[in-house]
mmCIF file of C-alpha atoms in Angstrom:
data_model
loop_
_atom_site.group_PDB
_atom_site.id
_atom_site.type_symbol
_atom_site.label_atom_id
_atom_site.label_comp_id
_atom_site.label_asym_id
_atom_site.label_seq_id
_atom_site.Cartn_x
_atom_site.Cartn_y
_atom_site.Cartn_z
ATOM 1 C CA ASP A 1 -0.038 0.015 -0.026
ATOM 2 C CA LYS A 2 0.872 3.682 -0.485
ATOM 3 C CA ILE A 3 0.046 6.833 0.604
ATOM 4 C CA ILE A 4 -1.044 9.953 -1.562
ATOM 5 C CA SER A 5 -1.437 13.270 -0.406
ATOM 6 C CA SER A 6 -2.628 15.961 -2.725
ATOM 7 C CA PRO A 7 -5.767 18.060 -2.135
ATOM 8 C CA ASP A 8 -5.118 18.286 -5.782
ATOM 9 C CA ALA A 9 -5.197 14.754 -6.959
ATOM 10 C CA GLU A 10 -6.726 14.044 -10.045
ATOM 11 C CA SER A 11 -5.772 10.135 -11.705
ATOM 12 C CA LEU A 12 -3.832 7.426 -9.232
ATOM 13 C CA LYS A 13 -2.295 4.821 -12.195
ATOM 14 C CA PHE A 14 0.005 1.299 -11.842
ATOM 15 C CA VAL A 15 2.348 1.629 -14.574
ATOM 16 C CA CYS A 16 4.235 -1.577 -15.684
ATOM 17 C CA LYS A 17 6.654 -2.059 -17.989
ATOM 18 C CA PRO A 18 5.968 -5.854 -19.686
ATOM 19 C CA SER A 19 10.655 -6.333 -20.180
ATOM 20 C CA GLN A 20 14.083 -4.358 -19.797
ATOM 21 C CA ASN A 21 13.869 -3.506 -23.396
ATOM 22 C CA SER A 22 10.055 -2.452 -23.774
ATOM 23 C CA ASP A 23 8.721 1.152 -25.517
ATOM 24 C CA SER A 24 5.212 0.040 -24.312
ATOM 25 C CA LEU A 25 3.423 0.924 -21.098
ATOM 26 C CA ILE A 26 0.951 -0.814 -19.449
ATOM 27 C CA LYS A 27 -1.704 1.689 -17.338
ATOM 28 C CA ILE A 28 -4.225 0.943 -14.749
ATOM 29 C CA ASP A 29 -6.342 3.670 -13.536
ATOM 30 C CA ILE A 30 -6.959 3.129 -9.791
ATOM 31 C CA PRO A 31 -10.041 4.505 -7.792
ATOM 32 C CA PHE A 32 -9.718 6.273 -4.524
ATOM 33 C CA SER A 33 -11.282 9.519 -3.322
ATOM 34 C CA GLN A 34 -10.707 13.164 -4.418
ATOM 35 C CA ARG A 35 -12.620 14.502 -1.397
ATOM 36 C CA ILE A 36 -9.474 13.161 1.307
ATOM 37 C CA SER A 37 -6.050 14.857 0.652
ATOM 38 C CA THR A 38 -4.137 11.467 2.484
ATOM 39 C CA GLN A 39 -4.969 7.947 2.511
ATOM 40 C CA ASP A 40 -4.122 4.648 2.190
ATOM 41 C CA PHE A 41 -4.833 2.253 -1.348
ATOM 42 C CA TYR A 42 -4.721 -1.147 -2.172
ATOM 43 C CA PHE A 43 -3.921 -2.924 -5.395
ATOM 44 C CA ALA A 44 -2.887 -5.874 -6.491
ATOM 45 C CA PHE A 45 -1.760 -7.093 -10.257
ATOM 46 C CA ASP A 46 -1.618 -10.940 -11.676
ATOM 47 C CA PHE A 47 2.114 -10.622 -13.384
ATOM 48 C CA SER A 48 1.658 -14.021 -14.544
ATOM 49 C CA SER A 49 -0.790 -12.593 -17.120
ATOM 50 C CA LEU A 50 1.806 -10.872 -19.353
ATOM 51 C CA GLU A 51 2.918 -11.848 -21.834
ATOM 52 C CA VAL A 52 7.167 -10.905 -21.530
ATOM 53 C CA GLU A 53 10.475 -11.191 -22.186
ATOM 54 C CA GLY A 54 12.920 -12.308 -19.949
ATOM 55 C CA ASN A 55 11.988 -12.705 -16.322
ATOM 56 C CA ARG A 56 11.615 -9.302 -14.873
ATOM 57 C CA ILE A 57 9.067 -6.587 -14.521
ATOM 58 C CA SER A 58 9.328 -3.200 -13.625
ATOM 59 C CA TYR A 59 6.080 -1.322 -12.443
ATOM 60 C CA TYR A 60 5.353 2.005 -10.549
ATOM 61 C CA PHE A 61 3.165 4.094 -9.155
ATOM 62 C CA GLU A 62 2.220 7.477 -10.335
ATOM 63 C CA VAL A 63 -0.402 10.294 -9.172
ATOM 64 C CA SER A 64 -1.172 13.497 -11.513
ATOM 65 C CA ASP A 65 -2.464 16.674 -10.128
ATOM 66 C CA ASN A 66 -5.711 19.277 -11.866
ATOM 67 C CA ASP A 67 -3.135 22.613 -11.721
ATOM 68 C CA GLY A 68 -5.214 24.799 -14.202
ATOM 69 C CA VAL A 69 -2.750 27.621 -13.325
ATOM 70 C CA ASN A 70 0.707 25.747 -12.973
ATOM 71 C CA GLY A 71 0.320 23.026 -15.135
ATOM 72 C CA ALA A 72 -0.369 19.443 -14.463
ATOM 73 C CA LYS A 73 2.390 17.883 -12.790
ATOM 74 C CA THR A 74 2.923 14.034 -12.189
ATOM 75 C CA THR A 75 4.800 12.545 -8.985
ATOM 76 C CA ARG A 76 5.709 8.650 -9.434
ATOM 77 C CA THR A 77 7.127 5.933 -6.991
ATOM 78 C CA ARG A 78 10.762 4.334 -7.538
ATOM 79 C CA GLU A 79 10.820 2.016 -10.209
ATOM 80 C CA MET A 80 10.485 -1.648 -8.773
ATOM 81 C CA GLU A 81 10.680 -5.120 -9.790
ATOM 82 C CA PHE A 82 8.887 -8.261 -9.891
ATOM 83 C CA VAL A 83 11.093 -11.417 -10.902
ATOM 84 C CA ILE A 84 9.437 -13.862 -12.364
ATOM 85 C CA PRO A 85 10.433 -16.959 -11.066
ATOM 86 C CA SER A 86 11.739 -20.318 -12.720
ATOM 87 C CA ALA A 87 11.750 -23.391 -12.704
ATOM 88 C CA ASP A 88 14.915 -23.595 -10.668
ATOM 89 C CA ASP A 89 13.340 -21.095 -8.573
ATOM 90 C CA LEU A 90 9.997 -22.860 -8.113
ATOM 91 C CA GLN A 91 11.600 -25.851 -7.630
ATOM 92 C CA GLU A 92 13.600 -24.506 -4.123
ATOM 93 C CA MET A 93 10.306 -23.031 -2.739
ATOM 94 C CA SER A 94 8.822 -25.820 -3.023
ATOM 95 C CA SER A 95 11.781 -27.748 -1.370
ATOM 96 C CA LYS A 96 11.527 -24.986 1.494
ATOM 97 C CA THR A 97 7.580 -25.702 1.728
ATOM 98 C CA ASN A 98 7.926 -28.859 1.898
ATOM 99 C CA GLN A 99 10.871 -28.694 4.872
ATOM 100 C CA GLU A 100 8.597 -26.303 7.096
ATOM 101 C CA THR A 101 5.635 -28.796 6.472
ATOM 102 C CA GLU A 102 7.822 -31.686 7.226
ATOM 103 C CA GLU A 103 8.154 -30.024 10.844
ATOM 104 C CA LYS A 104 5.534 -28.776 11.243
ATOM 105 C CA ILE A 105 4.143 -32.363 10.752
ATOM 106 C CA ASP A 106 6.249 -33.523 12.969
ATOM 107 C CA GLN A 107 4.991 -30.606 15.575
ATOM 108 C CA ALA A 108 1.836 -31.625 14.468
ATOM 109 C CA LYS A 109 2.304 -35.463 15.388
ATOM 110 C CA GLN A 110 4.246 -35.141 18.790
ATOM 111 C CA VAL A 111 0.645 -32.878 19.871
ATOM 112 C CA ASN A 112 -1.349 -35.671 19.226
ATOM 113 C CA SER A 113 0.591 -38.116 20.827
ATOM 114 C CA GLN A 114 0.796 -35.513 23.669
ATOM 115 C CA ILE A 115 -3.340 -35.576 23.650
ATOM 116 C CA ARG A 116 -4.177 -39.197 23.736
ATOM 117 C CA LYS A 117 -0.834 -39.620 26.469
ATOM 118 C CA ASN A 118 -2.932 -37.440 28.916
ATOM 119 C CA ILE A 119 -6.960 -38.961 27.794
ATOM 120 C CA GLU A 120 -5.336 -41.999 28.930
ATOM 121 C CA GLU A 121 -3.776 -40.891 31.672
ATOM 122 C CA LEU A 122 -6.880 -39.110 33.074
ATOM 123 C CA GLN A 123 -8.798 -42.221 31.869
ATOM 124 C CA LYS A 124 -6.986 -44.634 34.574
ATOM 125 C CA LYS A 125 -6.982 -42.027 37.267
ATOM 126 C CA LEU A 126 -10.807 -41.376 36.625
ATOM 127 C CA ILE A 127 -11.303 -45.761 37.312
ATOM 128 C CA ASN A 128 -9.124 -45.270 40.325
ATOM 129 C CA GLU A 129 -10.737 -42.661 41.728
ATOM 130 C CA GLN A 130 -7.450 -40.475 42.200
ATOM 131 C CA MET A 131 -8.025 -36.820 41.511
ATOM 132 C CA THR A 132 -10.289 -34.141 42.723
ATOM 133 C CA SER A 133 -12.900 -32.408 40.628
ATOM 134 C CA TYR A 134 -11.051 -29.648 39.908
ATOM 135 C CA GLU A 135 -7.499 -31.364 38.738
ATOM 136 C CA ARG A 136 -10.168 -32.922 36.523
ATOM 137 C CA ASN A 137 -10.930 -29.946 34.604
ATOM 138 C CA GLN A 138 -7.661 -29.457 34.844
ATOM 139 C CA MET A 139 -6.539 -32.162 32.842
ATOM 140 C CA MET A 140 -9.308 -31.470 30.437
ATOM 141 C CA GLU A 141 -8.378 -27.706 29.754
ATOM 142 C CA GLN A 142 -5.053 -28.944 28.791
ATOM 143 C CA ILE A 143 -6.463 -31.315 26.647
ATOM 144 C CA VAL A 144 -8.696 -28.954 24.410
ATOM 145 C CA GLN A 145 -5.349 -27.043 24.936
ATOM 146 C CA ASP A 146 -3.037 -28.956 23.153
ATOM 147 C CA GLN A 147 -6.076 -29.166 20.504
ATOM 148 C CA THR A 148 -6.491 -25.546 19.361
ATOM 149 C CA LYS A 149 -2.513 -25.928 19.308
ATOM 150 C CA LEU A 150 -2.645 -28.833 17.233
ATOM 151 C CA GLU A 151 -5.863 -26.938 15.205
ATOM 152 C CA LYS A 152 -3.710 -23.875 14.532
ATOM 153 C CA LEU A 153 -0.506 -25.396 13.476
ATOM 154 C CA MET A 154 -2.531 -27.897 10.454
ATOM 155 C CA GLU A 155 -4.343 -24.760 9.531
ATOM 156 C CA GLU A 156 -0.378 -23.049 9.363
ATOM 157 C CA ILE A 157 0.370 -26.065 6.732
ATOM 158 C CA SER A 158 -2.680 -25.782 4.828
ATOM 159 C CA HIS A 159 -1.793 -22.219 4.450
ATOM 160 C CA GLU A 160 1.738 -22.788 2.826
ATOM 161 C CA GLN A 161 0.334 -25.480 0.916
ATOM 162 C CA SER A 162 -1.801 -23.339 -0.831
ATOM 163 C CA LYS A 163 0.089 -20.665 -1.117
ATOM 164 C CA MET A 164 2.991 -22.581 -2.883
ATOM 165 C CA GLN A 165 -0.328 -24.141 -5.542
ATOM 166 C CA GLN A 166 -1.026 -20.565 -6.033
ATOM 167 C CA MET A 167 2.648 -20.119 -6.989
ATOM 168 C CA LYS A 168 2.851 -23.485 -9.177
ATOM 169 C CA GLN A 169 -0.446 -22.164 -11.206
ATOM 170 C CA GLN A 170 0.883 -18.903 -11.881
ATOM 171 C CA PHE A 171 4.247 -20.069 -12.911
ATOM 172 C CA SER A 172 4.647 -23.520 -13.718
ATOM 173 C CA ASN A 173 3.003 -24.980 -16.842
ATOM 174 C CA LYS A 174 3.283 -29.094 -15.195
ATOM 175 C CA ASP A 175 -0.305 -30.026 -14.909
ATOM 176 C CA GLU A 176 0.650 -33.226 -13.488
ATOM 177 C CA MET A 177 1.845 -31.409 -11.077
ATOM 178 C CA LEU A 178 -0.398 -29.195 -10.475
ATOM 179 C CA GLN A 179 -3.162 -31.668 -10.076
ATOM 180 C CA LYS A 180 -0.743 -33.569 -7.174
ATOM 181 C CA GLN A 181 -0.241 -30.293 -5.423
ATOM 182 C CA GLN A 182 -3.938 -29.670 -5.053
ATOM 183 C CA GLN A 183 -4.338 -33.833 -3.979
ATOM 184 C CA ILE A 184 -2.036 -32.454 -1.293
ATOM 185 C CA ASN A 185 -3.675 -29.414 -0.462
ATOM 186 C CA ASP A 186 -6.652 -31.269 -0.053
ATOM 187 C CA LEU A 187 -5.714 -33.793 2.333
ATOM 188 C CA MET A 188 -3.650 -31.338 4.111
ATOM 189 C CA GLU A 189 -7.266 -29.302 4.608
ATOM 190 C CA ASN A 190 -9.354 -32.560 5.240
ATOM 191 C CA LEU A 191 -6.319 -34.004 8.398
ATOM 192 C CA MET A 192 -8.955 -31.616 11.487
ATOM 193 C CA ASP A 193 -11.920 -33.001 10.052
ATOM 194 C CA GLU A 194 -15.050 -31.824 11.720
ATOM 195 C CA GLU A 195 -15.979 -34.991 13.843
ATOM 196 C CA MET A 196 -12.575 -34.447 16.117
ATOM 197 C CA LYS A 197 -13.962 -31.036 16.029
ATOM 198 C CA LYS A 198 -17.116 -31.553 17.428
ATOM 199 C CA LEU A 199 -15.509 -34.259 19.635
ATOM 200 C CA MET A 200 -13.652 -31.862 21.833
ATOM 201 C CA GLU A 201 -16.349 -28.969 21.600
ATOM 202 C CA GLU A 202 -18.406 -32.206 24.245
ATOM 203 C CA LEU A 203 -15.703 -32.733 26.228
ATOM 204 C CA GLN A 204 -15.388 -29.027 26.735
ATOM 205 C CA LYS A 205 -18.907 -29.390 27.698
ATOM 206 C CA LEU A 206 -18.189 -32.291 30.147
ATOM 207 C CA MET A 207 -15.899 -29.780 32.417
ATOM 208 C CA GLN A 208 -19.087 -27.877 33.078
ATOM 209 C CA GLU A 209 -21.617 -30.652 33.801
ATOM 210 C CA PHE A 210 -19.654 -34.203 34.187
ATOM 211 C CA ASP A 211 -20.441 -37.087 33.655
ATOM 212 C CA LYS A 212 -18.446 -40.457 33.978
ATOM 213 C CA ASP A 213 -20.196 -42.591 31.698
ATOM 214 C CA GLU A 214 -19.612 -40.447 28.906
ATOM 215 C CA PHE A 215 -16.416 -39.501 29.128
ATOM 216 C CA PHE A 216 -15.299 -42.181 28.219
ATOM 217 C CA GLU A 217 -17.280 -42.694 25.539
ATOM 218 C CA ILE A 218 -15.850 -39.629 24.141
ATOM 219 C CA THR A 219 -12.763 -39.804 25.135
ATOM 220 C CA ASP A 220 -12.461 -43.129 23.392
ATOM 221 C CA ASP A 221 -13.386 -41.827 20.462
ATOM 222 C CA ILE A 222 -10.975 -38.656 20.528
ATOM 223 C CA LYS A 223 -8.322 -41.109 20.920
ATOM 224 C CA PHE A 224 -9.631 -43.047 18.042
ATOM 225 C CA SER A 225 -9.379 -40.333 15.534
ATOM 226 C CA SER A 226 -6.396 -39.651 16.343
ATOM 227 C CA GLU A 227 -4.798 -42.615 15.524
ATOM 228 C CA GLU A 228 -6.496 -42.277 12.480
ATOM 229 C CA MET A 229 -5.558 -38.395 11.966
ATOM 230 C CA GLU A 230 -1.567 -39.738 12.790
ATOM 231 C CA GLN A 231 -1.775 -42.146 9.789
ATOM 232 C CA GLN A 232 -3.476 -39.674 7.860
ATOM 233 C CA MET A 233 -0.156 -37.178 8.177
ATOM 234 C CA ASP A 234 2.370 -40.263 7.617
ATOM 235 C CA ASN A 235 0.510 -40.881 3.978
ATOM 236 C CA THR A 236 -0.047 -37.283 3.463
ATOM 237 C CA LEU A 237 3.714 -36.467 4.194
ATOM 238 C CA GLU A 238 4.673 -39.145 1.728
ATOM 239 C CA LEU A 239 2.725 -38.558 -0.753
ATOM 240 C CA LEU A 240 4.398 -34.719 -0.488
ATOM 241 C CA LYS A 241 7.421 -35.825 -0.405
ATOM 242 C CA LYS A 242 6.947 -38.470 -3.892
ATOM 243 C CA ALA A 243 5.696 -35.298 -5.118
ATOM 244 C CA GLU A 244 9.150 -33.386 -4.616
ATOM 245 C CA VAL A 245 10.975 -36.209 -6.013
ATOM 246 C CA GLU A 246 9.400 -36.880 -9.173
ATOM 247 C CA GLU A 247 9.010 -32.331 -9.747
ATOM 248 C CA ARG A 248 12.689 -32.830 -9.279
ATOM 249 C CA VAL A 249 12.982 -35.710 -12.085
ATOM 250 C CA GLU A 250 11.300 -33.631 -14.241
ATOM 251 C CA ASN A 251 13.016 -30.489 -13.662
ATOM 252 C CA THR A 252 16.259 -31.950 -14.333
ATOM 253 C CA ILE A 253 14.991 -33.918 -17.416
ATOM 254 C CA ASP A 254 13.935 -30.169 -18.916
ATOM 255 C CA LYS A 255 17.741 -29.106 -18.453
ATOM 256 C CA LEU A 256 18.935 -31.482 -19.568
ATOM 257 C CA ASP A 257 16.528 -31.286 -23.197
ATOM 258 C CA GLU A 258 17.763 -27.492 -22.866
ATOM 259 C CA LEU A 259 21.364 -27.952 -22.366
ATOM 260 C CA ALA A 260 21.666 -30.934 -25.429
ATOM 261 C CA LYS A 261 19.908 -28.025 -27.762
ATOM 262 C CA GLU A 262 21.866 -25.311 -26.748
ATOM 263 C CA HIS A 263 25.011 -27.902 -26.567
ATOM 264 C CA LYS A 264 23.929 -28.717 -30.181
ATOM 265 C CA GLU A 265 23.807 -25.424 -31.219
ATOM 266 C CA LEU A 266 27.276 -24.627 -30.277
ATOM 267 C CA SER A 267 28.517 -27.326 -31.921
ATOM 268 C CA GLU A 268 27.467 -25.656 -34.916
ATOM 269 C CA MET A 269 29.053 -22.700 -33.667
ATOM 270 C CA THR A 270 32.395 -24.220 -33.265
ATOM 271 C CA LYS A 271 32.204 -26.155 -37.165
ATOM 272 C CA ASP A 272 31.633 -23.248 -38.213
ATOM 273 C CA LYS A 273 33.680 -20.920 -36.271
ATOM 274 C CA GLU A 274 31.082 -18.154 -35.810
ATOM 275 C CA LEU A 275 33.140 -16.636 -33.093
ATOM 276 C CA SER A 276 36.623 -16.578 -31.708
ATOM 277 C CA ASN A 277 38.045 -20.116 -30.000
ATOM 278 C CA GLN A 278 38.600 -18.144 -26.596
ATOM 279 C CA GLU A 279 34.251 -17.178 -26.675
ATOM 280 C CA LEU A 280 33.806 -20.830 -27.928
ATOM 281 C CA LEU A 281 35.648 -22.038 -24.966
ATOM 282 C CA LYS A 282 34.030 -19.611 -22.272
ATOM 283 C CA LYS A 283 30.241 -21.302 -24.094
ATOM 284 C CA GLN A 284 31.754 -24.854 -23.558
ATOM 285 C CA GLU A 285 33.286 -24.212 -20.621
ATOM 286 C CA GLU A 286 29.884 -22.820 -18.924
ATOM 287 C CA HIS A 287 27.723 -26.009 -20.592
ATOM 288 C CA MET A 288 31.065 -28.030 -18.558
ATOM 289 C CA GLU A 289 29.275 -26.152 -15.010
ATOM 290 C CA GLU A 290 26.041 -26.238 -15.868
ATOM 291 C CA PHE A 291 26.046 -30.013 -16.403
ATOM 292 C CA GLU A 292 28.153 -30.612 -13.391
ATOM 293 C CA GLU A 293 25.557 -28.964 -11.247
ATOM 294 C CA ILE A 294 22.778 -30.952 -13.149
ATOM 295 C CA LYS A 295 24.737 -33.681 -11.858
ATOM 296 C CA LYS A 296 24.680 -32.613 -8.098
ATOM 297 C CA GLU A 297 20.897 -31.947 -8.039
ATOM 298 C CA TYR A 298 19.908 -35.227 -9.309
ATOM 299 C CA GLU A 299 22.440 -37.470 -7.054
ATOM 300 C CA GLU A 300 20.112 -34.761 -4.205
ATOM 301 C CA THR A 301 17.055 -36.239 -6.029
ATOM 302 C CA LEU A 302 18.712 -40.061 -5.879
ATOM 303 C CA LYS A 303 18.788 -39.304 -2.338
ATOM 304 C CA LYS A 304 15.343 -38.011 -1.007
ATOM 305 C CA ASN A 305 13.721 -41.057 -3.382
ATOM 306 C CA SER A 306 15.914 -43.339 -0.995
ATOM 307 C CA GLU A 307 13.988 -41.510 1.926
ATOM 308 C CA LEU A 308 11.234 -42.558 1.018
ATOM 309 C CA GLU A 309 9.148 -45.162 2.308
ATOM 310 C CA ASP A 310 8.694 -47.139 -0.733
ATOM 311 C CA PRO A 311 11.384 -45.287 -3.330
ATOM 312 C CA MET A 312 10.174 -45.061 -6.590
ATOM 313 C CA GLN A 313 12.776 -47.158 -9.392
ATOM 314 C CA LEU A 314 14.941 -44.586 -11.184
ATOM 315 C CA ASP A 315 18.167 -45.400 -12.535
ATOM 316 C CA ASP A 316 21.026 -43.137 -11.619
ATOM 317 C CA PHE A 317 22.813 -43.043 -14.701
ATOM 318 C CA LYS A 318 26.204 -43.238 -13.264
ATOM 319 C CA GLN A 319 28.036 -44.695 -15.901
ATOM 320 C CA GLU A 320 26.167 -42.796 -18.574
ATOM 321 C CA MET A 321 26.881 -39.182 -16.938
ATOM 322 C CA GLU A 322 30.330 -39.364 -16.418
ATOM 323 C CA GLU A 323 30.962 -40.854 -20.047
ATOM 324 C CA ILE A 324 29.125 -36.903 -20.765
ATOM 325 C CA SER A 325 31.306 -35.027 -18.663
ATOM 326 C CA GLU A 326 34.607 -36.790 -20.383
ATOM 327 C CA MET A 327 33.097 -36.057 -23.655
ATOM 328 C CA MET A 328 32.512 -32.738 -22.871
ATOM 329 C CA GLU A 329 35.967 -32.372 -20.884
ATOM 330 C CA GLN A 330 37.508 -34.163 -24.882
ATOM 331 C CA SER A 331 36.023 -31.152 -26.416
ATOM 332 C CA LYS A 332 36.861 -28.663 -24.702
ATOM 333 C CA GLN A 333 40.872 -30.051 -24.940
ATOM 334 C CA GLU A 334 40.069 -29.729 -28.309
ATOM 335 C CA MET A 335 39.104 -26.630 -28.567
ATOM 336 C CA GLN A 336 42.044 -25.609 -26.848
ATOM 337 C CA ASP A 337 44.523 -27.376 -29.248
ATOM 338 C CA ASN A 338 42.168 -25.611 -31.964
ATOM 339 C CA LYS A 339 41.164 -28.682 -33.581
ATOM 340 C CA SER A 340 37.466 -26.861 -34.201
ATOM 341 C CA ASN A 341 36.073 -29.975 -36.393
ATOM 342 C CA LYS A 342 37.080 -32.576 -33.520
ATOM 343 C CA ALA A 343 35.412 -30.219 -30.790
ATOM 344 C CA ALA A 344 32.467 -30.109 -32.477
ATOM 345 C CA LYS A 345 31.780 -34.185 -33.032
ATOM 346 C CA SER A 346 32.581 -34.249 -29.425
ATOM 347 C CA GLN A 347 30.159 -31.647 -28.841
ATOM 348 C CA GLU A 348 26.992 -33.255 -31.215
ATOM 349 C CA GLN A 349 27.396 -36.909 -29.654
ATOM 350 C CA SER A 350 27.103 -35.310 -25.723
ATOM 351 C CA SER A 351 24.518 -33.207 -26.724
ATOM 352 C CA LYS A 352 22.724 -36.274 -27.910
ATOM 353 C CA GLU A 353 23.930 -38.594 -25.010
ATOM 354 C CA MET A 354 22.020 -35.761 -22.906
ATOM 355 C CA GLN A 355 18.733 -36.693 -24.673
#
């Protein structure tokens, strides 16, 4: 939000430049009250609706007055920038969100387990008649408080995954991944079902008018629902981890395809000597670094897959990747030795091996 303060303000606009080299501007009028000299305004814009060159969009806000004596004047904010997340950015954000979700699910399981433990302790003491009504209500209150804490954790988890889904919907074109993210979100939202909330409300009522038989019936139902919830947490977390592995594999395939295409183009440039040997060598080294990064990311993917309860069947491609690295190193050496034709053939071969 921004503050405007001009009694003569006539217009307030959002101004967006789709790309750094673009001369065209998108201008959108923002409604405001001309009768109020100082006011807040709120504005939201969906940058994913734009067709942009590159991944950066600059924007600012401007306000113009209607000074008929001295001439209209326009004041604008500093130019700001929105960076469209790449596939790597989305993967990094998704991994971070999933890590936070995993930590909160672990916390939720501990709280859930404590609720069952407190219920069992309370049931035992009631059977043996070893507590006063005050002590009973204190323990019941603790159970209700733990349940409130559990609900809060579930809401935070659902909110985080929902935000991640929105990012993917805006900036990812992988329909299968989006469907899996939606499935995970639905499961997260349903972890805390209405039946459990209703049972806790009934438990709270018993604090005012206690009935021992009703208490045991309600708490037995709560324990059963709690155990079911914990199993659902484990299943949902496993699904989340598996979806992340699949997403990382897809990203690796895309990056290899793109690198193969660029390396094929480099082989043609090397063959035709379109650039100086130094420039070609620099591009070769950049491709080698990129390939090593892809190898490292895939090794991390294999590690994450091995940590699943039921790992997927993924090839490690260790030998194939080592062969590609060797071919790229060979191309580099041939370029250093000014053997352009040999280097071009090695580059073409390594690009084929990436596909």
